[in-house]
Short mmCIF file of C-alpha atoms and ligand atoms in Angstrom, two decimals:
data_model
loop_
_atom_site.label_atom_id
_atom_site.label_comp_id
_atom_site.label_asym_id
_atom_site.label_seq_id
_atom_site.Cartn_x
_atom_site.Cartn_y
_atom_site.Cartn_z
CA MET T 19 0.00 0.00 0.00
CA ARG T 20 1.36 3.43 -0.96
CA ILE T 21 0.77 6.08 1.69
CA THR T 22 0.32 9.54 0.19
CA ALA T 23 -0.71 12.99 1.39
CA LYS T 24 -4.30 12.05 0.57
CA THR T 25 -4.36 8.80 2.58
CA LYS T 26 -7.35 8.66 4.91
CA VAL T 27 -6.41 7.44 8.37
CA CYS T 28 -8.55 5.13 10.50
CA GLY T 29 -7.73 3.16 13.61
CA ILE T 30 -8.76 1.60 16.88
CA ILE T 31 -8.48 3.16 20.35
CA GLY T 32 -8.58 1.15 23.56
CA ASP T 33 -6.47 -0.10 26.43
CA PRO T 34 -5.03 -2.60 25.69
CA VAL T 35 -5.12 -2.74 21.88
CA ASP T 36 -1.93 -4.64 21.12
CA HIS T 37 -3.90 -7.90 20.68
CA SER T 38 -6.40 -6.32 18.25
CA LEU T 39 -6.95 -8.07 14.93
CA SER T 40 -8.80 -5.08 13.46
CA PRO T 41 -5.73 -3.53 11.75
CA VAL T 42 -5.05 -6.75 9.86
CA ILE T 43 -8.68 -7.12 8.75
CA GLN T 44 -9.26 -3.48 7.76
CA ASN T 45 -5.95 -3.00 5.94
CA ALA T 46 -6.59 -6.20 3.96
CA ALA T 47 -9.98 -4.78 2.95
CA PHE T 48 -8.48 -1.41 1.90
CA GLU T 49 -5.88 -3.23 -0.17
CA ALA T 50 -8.42 -5.54 -1.80
CA LEU T 51 -10.41 -2.53 -3.04
CA ARG T 52 -7.29 -0.41 -3.65
CA LEU T 53 -8.60 2.35 -1.39
CA ASN T 54 -6.22 5.04 -0.20
CA PHE T 55 -6.91 4.30 3.47
CA VAL T 56 -4.77 3.00 6.31
CA TYR T 57 -5.71 1.62 9.75
CA ALA T 58 -3.56 1.62 12.92
CA ALA T 59 -3.94 0.68 16.60
CA PHE T 60 -3.64 3.48 19.16
CA PRO T 61 -3.29 2.57 22.86
CA VAL T 62 -5.34 5.25 24.62
CA LYS T 63 -5.90 5.98 28.29
CA ASP T 64 -7.39 9.50 27.96
CA VAL T 65 -10.37 9.08 25.65
CA GLU T 66 -11.31 12.79 25.63
CA ALA T 67 -7.81 13.72 24.41
CA ALA T 68 -8.00 10.98 21.77
CA VAL T 69 -11.29 12.33 20.39
CA LYS T 70 -9.82 15.86 20.29
CA GLY T 71 -6.87 14.39 18.41
CA MET T 72 -9.23 12.71 15.95
CA ARG T 73 -10.79 16.10 15.21
CA SER T 74 -7.57 18.06 14.93
CA LEU T 75 -5.76 15.46 12.84
CA GLY T 76 -8.81 14.84 10.67
CA LEU T 77 -8.82 11.08 11.16
CA ARG T 78 -11.59 9.54 9.05
CA GLY T 79 -12.78 6.87 11.46
CA LEU T 80 -12.05 5.08 14.70
CA ASN T 81 -13.15 1.87 16.31
CA VAL T 82 -13.47 2.05 20.08
CA THR T 83 -12.83 -0.85 22.39
CA VAL T 84 -12.52 -1.65 26.11
CA PRO T 85 -12.68 0.38 28.31
CA HIS T 86 -13.91 3.40 26.32
CA LYS T 87 -17.12 2.30 24.56
CA GLN T 88 -19.39 4.10 27.04
CA THR T 89 -17.12 6.92 28.26
CA VAL T 90 -16.45 8.17 24.71
CA ILE T 91 -20.08 9.22 24.17
CA PRO T 92 -20.05 12.73 25.76
CA PHE T 93 -17.23 13.81 23.42
CA LEU T 94 -19.10 13.03 20.17
CA ASP T 95 -21.40 15.35 18.16
CA ALA T 96 -24.09 12.80 17.24
CA LEU T 97 -25.12 9.19 17.80
CA ASP T 98 -27.05 6.84 15.60
CA ASP T 99 -30.25 5.47 17.15
CA HIS T 100 -28.89 2.01 18.03
CA ALA T 101 -25.77 3.42 19.71
CA ARG T 102 -27.94 5.83 21.71
CA LEU T 103 -30.28 3.10 22.92
CA ILE T 104 -27.42 0.70 23.68
CA GLY T 105 -25.43 3.46 25.38
CA ALA T 106 -22.16 2.29 23.82
CA VAL T 107 -20.18 3.26 20.73
CA ASN T 108 -17.60 1.10 18.96
CA THR T 109 -17.28 3.08 15.71
CA ILE T 110 -16.82 6.82 15.15
CA VAL T 111 -17.02 8.39 11.70
CA ASN T 112 -15.68 11.87 11.01
CA GLU T 113 -18.02 13.57 8.55
CA GLY T 114 -16.27 16.85 7.72
CA GLY T 115 -15.42 17.56 11.35
CA LYS T 116 -18.68 16.22 12.81
CA LEU T 117 -18.06 13.05 14.81
CA LYS T 118 -20.90 10.51 14.78
CA GLY T 119 -20.93 7.37 16.96
CA TYR T 120 -22.28 3.97 15.88
CA ASN T 121 -22.55 0.54 17.46
CA THR T 122 -21.66 -2.26 15.06
CA ASP T 123 -21.40 -4.87 17.86
CA ALA T 124 -25.17 -5.43 17.84
CA PRO T 125 -25.60 -6.17 14.10
CA GLY T 126 -22.26 -8.02 14.00
CA PHE T 127 -23.27 -10.28 16.87
CA MET T 128 -26.65 -11.05 15.27
CA THR T 129 -25.32 -11.74 11.76
CA ALA T 130 -22.85 -14.32 13.08
CA LEU T 131 -25.51 -15.89 15.31
CA ARG T 132 -28.16 -16.09 12.56
CA ARG T 133 -25.67 -17.60 10.12
CA ALA T 134 -24.96 -20.36 12.64
CA VAL T 135 -28.43 -21.09 14.05
CA GLY T 136 -31.02 -19.32 11.86
CA GLU T 137 -33.85 -17.31 13.41
CA VAL T 138 -33.58 -16.59 17.14
CA LYS T 139 -37.19 -15.57 17.86
CA GLY T 140 -38.39 -17.50 20.93
CA LYS T 141 -35.00 -19.16 21.50
CA ARG T 142 -33.95 -19.45 25.14
CA ILE T 143 -30.67 -17.59 25.43
CA VAL T 144 -28.50 -17.02 28.50
CA VAL T 145 -26.13 -14.05 28.33
CA LEU T 146 -23.28 -14.06 30.87
CA GLY T 147 -22.18 -10.51 31.70
CA ALA T 148 -23.84 -7.12 32.02
CA GLY T 149 -21.09 -4.72 30.90
CA GLY T 150 -20.73 -2.71 27.69
CA ALA T 151 -20.52 -5.72 25.38
CA ALA T 152 -23.49 -7.43 27.03
CA ARG T 153 -25.62 -4.29 26.58
CA ALA T 154 -25.28 -4.40 22.78
CA ILE T 155 -26.00 -8.13 22.72
CA VAL T 156 -29.02 -8.01 25.02
CA TYR T 157 -30.39 -5.07 23.01
CA ALA T 158 -30.02 -7.00 19.74
CA LEU T 159 -31.46 -10.24 21.14
CA THR T 160 -34.49 -8.63 22.77
CA GLN T 161 -35.19 -6.67 19.55
CA ALA T 162 -35.19 -10.04 17.78
CA ASP T 163 -37.74 -11.41 20.31
CA ALA T 164 -35.43 -14.01 21.84
CA ARG T 165 -36.17 -15.12 25.42
CA VAL T 166 -33.12 -13.70 27.18
CA SER T 167 -31.80 -14.38 30.69
CA ILE T 168 -28.89 -12.26 31.92
CA LEU T 169 -26.52 -13.63 34.55
CA ASN T 170 -23.73 -11.55 36.00
CA ARG T 171 -21.21 -11.61 38.84
CA SER T 172 -23.04 -8.56 40.21
CA ALA T 173 -26.67 -9.68 39.95
CA ASP T 174 -27.93 -6.10 40.47
CA LYS T 175 -26.37 -5.02 37.18
CA ALA T 176 -27.98 -7.99 35.42
CA LYS T 177 -31.38 -7.07 36.85
CA ALA T 178 -31.04 -3.41 35.84
CA LEU T 179 -30.08 -4.40 32.29
CA ALA T 180 -32.94 -6.92 32.08
CA SER T 181 -35.53 -4.35 33.09
CA GLU T 182 -34.08 -1.72 30.74
CA PHE T 183 -34.31 -3.95 27.65
CA GLY T 184 -37.20 -6.21 28.65
CA ALA T 185 -35.23 -9.43 29.10
CA HIS T 186 -37.02 -12.48 30.50
CA SER T 187 -35.00 -12.92 33.71
CA ALA T 188 -31.79 -12.01 35.48
CA GLY T 189 -29.59 -13.32 38.27
CA SER T 190 -26.09 -14.22 39.37
CA LEU T 191 -23.63 -16.54 37.62
CA ASP T 192 -24.58 -19.27 40.13
CA ASP T 193 -28.08 -19.38 38.64
CA LEU T 194 -26.73 -20.96 35.47
CA SER T 195 -26.94 -24.47 36.95
CA SER T 196 -30.73 -24.20 37.27
CA LEU T 197 -31.22 -22.57 33.84
CA ILE T 198 -28.87 -24.51 31.62
CA ALA T 199 -31.06 -27.55 30.89
CA ALA T 200 -33.69 -25.29 29.32
CA THR T 201 -31.18 -23.14 27.43
CA ASP T 202 -30.67 -23.26 23.64
CA ILE T 203 -27.82 -20.79 23.36
CA LEU T 204 -25.23 -19.70 25.91
CA VAL T 205 -23.37 -16.43 25.24
CA ASN T 206 -20.25 -15.37 27.13
CA ALA T 207 -20.16 -11.56 27.19
CA THR T 208 -18.00 -11.28 30.30
CA SER T 209 -14.36 -10.33 29.95
CA ILE T 210 -13.24 -13.75 31.28
CA GLY T 211 -10.90 -15.33 28.72
CA LEU T 212 -9.60 -12.07 27.20
CA PRO T 213 -5.89 -12.36 26.32
CA HIS T 214 -4.83 -10.02 29.16
CA GLY T 215 -7.43 -11.28 31.63
CA ILE T 216 -8.41 -14.40 33.55
CA GLN T 217 -7.62 -17.52 31.51
CA GLU T 218 -10.39 -19.82 32.68
CA SER T 219 -13.84 -20.84 31.53
CA PRO T 220 -16.74 -18.87 33.04
CA VAL T 221 -18.79 -22.10 32.90
CA ARG T 222 -18.02 -25.45 34.58
CA LYS T 223 -17.68 -28.46 32.30
CA GLU T 224 -20.61 -30.32 33.95
CA LEU T 225 -22.99 -27.58 32.80
CA LEU T 226 -22.13 -27.99 29.12
CA ARG T 227 -23.78 -30.66 26.97
CA LYS T 228 -23.64 -32.00 23.43
CA GLY T 229 -25.61 -29.80 21.02
CA LEU T 230 -25.75 -26.71 23.25
CA VAL T 231 -24.84 -23.64 21.20
CA VAL T 232 -21.96 -21.78 22.89
CA TYR T 233 -21.09 -18.34 21.56
CA ASP T 234 -18.03 -16.78 23.17
CA ILE T 235 -17.65 -13.17 22.06
CA VAL T 236 -14.12 -13.08 23.46
CA TYR T 237 -11.69 -13.65 20.62
CA SER T 238 -8.05 -14.55 20.74
CA ALA T 239 -5.50 -16.20 18.51
CA LYS T 240 -6.21 -19.65 19.92
CA SER T 241 -9.45 -20.96 21.40
CA THR T 242 -10.66 -19.41 24.62
CA PRO T 243 -10.86 -21.64 27.71
CA LEU T 244 -14.65 -21.74 27.20
CA THR T 245 -14.63 -22.66 23.50
CA GLU T 246 -11.98 -25.32 24.14
CA LEU T 247 -14.10 -26.93 26.85
CA ALA T 248 -17.27 -26.56 24.76
CA ARG T 249 -15.70 -28.23 21.70
CA LYS T 250 -14.49 -31.14 23.83
CA THR T 251 -18.02 -31.57 25.18
CA GLY T 252 -19.59 -31.62 21.71
CA CYS T 253 -21.25 -28.20 21.91
CA PHE T 254 -21.88 -26.21 18.72
CA VAL T 255 -19.32 -23.43 19.09
CA ILE T 256 -19.51 -19.94 17.57
CA PRO T 257 -16.09 -18.33 18.12
CA GLY T 258 -15.74 -14.61 18.84
CA THR T 259 -13.78 -14.18 15.61
CA GLU T 260 -17.09 -14.54 13.72
CA MET T 261 -18.55 -11.54 15.54
CA LEU T 262 -15.28 -9.65 15.12
CA LEU T 263 -15.41 -10.17 11.36
CA GLU T 264 -19.07 -9.13 11.08
CA THR T 265 -18.58 -5.98 13.15
CA ALA T 266 -15.51 -5.11 11.06
CA ILE T 267 -17.58 -5.49 7.88
CA VAL T 268 -20.15 -2.97 9.12
CA SER T 269 -17.44 -0.56 10.33
CA PHE T 270 -15.59 -0.81 6.99
CA THR T 271 -18.67 0.34 5.11
CA LEU T 272 -19.19 3.22 7.54
CA PHE T 273 -15.57 4.34 7.07
CA THR T 274 -15.43 4.01 3.28
CA GLY T 275 -18.99 3.98 1.93
CA CYS T 276 -18.07 0.80 0.00
CA ASP T 277 -19.37 -2.77 0.28
CA ALA T 278 -16.84 -4.80 2.25
CA PRO T 279 -14.63 -7.35 0.45
CA VAL T 280 -15.72 -10.07 2.86
CA GLU T 281 -13.56 -12.91 1.55
CA ALA T 282 -10.37 -10.83 1.67
CA MET T 283 -11.20 -9.83 5.25
CA ARG T 284 -11.91 -13.41 6.31
CA ARG T 285 -8.70 -14.66 4.68
CA ALA T 286 -6.61 -11.99 6.45
CA LEU T 287 -8.18 -12.88 9.78
CA GLU T 288 -7.63 -16.61 9.30
CA GLU T 289 -4.01 -16.08 8.19
CA ASP T 290 -3.34 -14.00 11.27
CA LEU T 291 -4.90 -16.54 13.61
CA LYS T 292 -2.67 -19.37 12.35
P1 ATR Z 585 -17.05 -5.06 28.23
O1 ATR Z 585 -17.12 -3.76 27.50
O2 ATR Z 585 -16.06 -6.03 27.63
O3 ATR Z 585 -18.38 -5.68 28.45
P2 ATR Z 585 -17.11 -4.27 31.00
O4 ATR Z 585 -18.16 -3.27 30.71
O5 ATR Z 585 -16.00 -3.91 31.92
O6 ATR Z 585 -16.38 -4.74 29.66
O7 ATR Z 585 -17.84 -5.60 31.53
C1 ATR Z 585 -17.13 -6.72 31.95
C2 ATR Z 585 -18.12 -7.83 32.29
O8 ATR Z 585 -17.37 -9.00 32.66
C3 ATR Z 585 -19.03 -7.51 33.48
O9 ATR Z 585 -20.25 -8.19 33.29
C4 ATR Z 585 -18.24 -8.10 34.64
O10 ATR Z 585 -19.02 -8.45 35.77
P3 ATR Z 585 -19.36 -7.31 36.91
O11 ATR Z 585 -20.45 -6.47 36.33
O12 ATR Z 585 -19.83 -8.11 38.08
O13 ATR Z 585 -18.09 -6.57 37.13
C5 ATR Z 585 -17.71 -9.37 34.00
N1 ATR Z 585 -16.49 -9.85 34.66
C6 ATR Z 585 -15.25 -9.32 34.59
N2 ATR Z 585 -14.37 -10.06 35.30
C7 ATR Z 585 -15.08 -11.08 35.84
C8 ATR Z 585 -14.76 -12.19 36.69
N3 ATR Z 585 -13.53 -12.38 37.13
N4 ATR Z 585 -15.74 -13.04 37.04
C9 ATR Z 585 -17.01 -12.86 36.61
N5 ATR Z 585 -17.39 -11.82 35.80
C10 ATR Z 585 -16.44 -10.95 35.43
#
């Protein structure tokens, strides 16, 4: 790729971001379509300063990851409706100096889920976690009329999220043992299993069973502790890389206005994971 004075700059801000696969996926997409764009990872602690920098440097777009998806909102000029309702932003587009926030986690999560299991209306789904990532997922699942239960280490946060989005029930992580037999799909939206975090499964092996759909939104180069255990048990596993790819596809189109070269993006991701 030839960088020129006209190259449009995009990137990802978060802390940490050194494990991010987004630069590899987005740059492969720019190259495939021969777009004069480039994408870099920026480790950021001060999100307000980063957004000011985006304005003054005229960056075209940014993805936003942990821990800034919610705290970035006050520094933006506009939000799309989904991002406003979810209360979290993972994509910012700079439209001539006006910064608009989007949430591509919700559609990305649903596209990967529907491709794997079809329609989710009426499906009994347990979401583990009640943080920023869980908010987008619970929003998307309740909009799709799934029967959602939210379980979280702090049960109060699960209950608040359930009442905000009209989920079926909420409780603590210990409640999984009584719910699991009647669950079709189990989603891990906690940060357990992240490369820099706790390397263990949030679910005990005895609670998994053959045929249960296990969707771990945590992605890493290898399997996560949960997906490894789930595969061994004969569960149907949806790895977090599927959601990552789908969210990247939506972000790419927001940054460039072009349809995403999906195969090139998938190939780049798979190469990098090897
Ligand atoms: P994200 O944007 O990735 O969702 P977050 O908003 O910090 O990040 O949320 C992290 C989620 O993982 C929360 O649901 C958190 O539970 P609490 O609300 O009780 O803090 C959950 N989590 C993080 N570490 C955990 C651990 N060691 N055990 C259980 N849950 C954990």
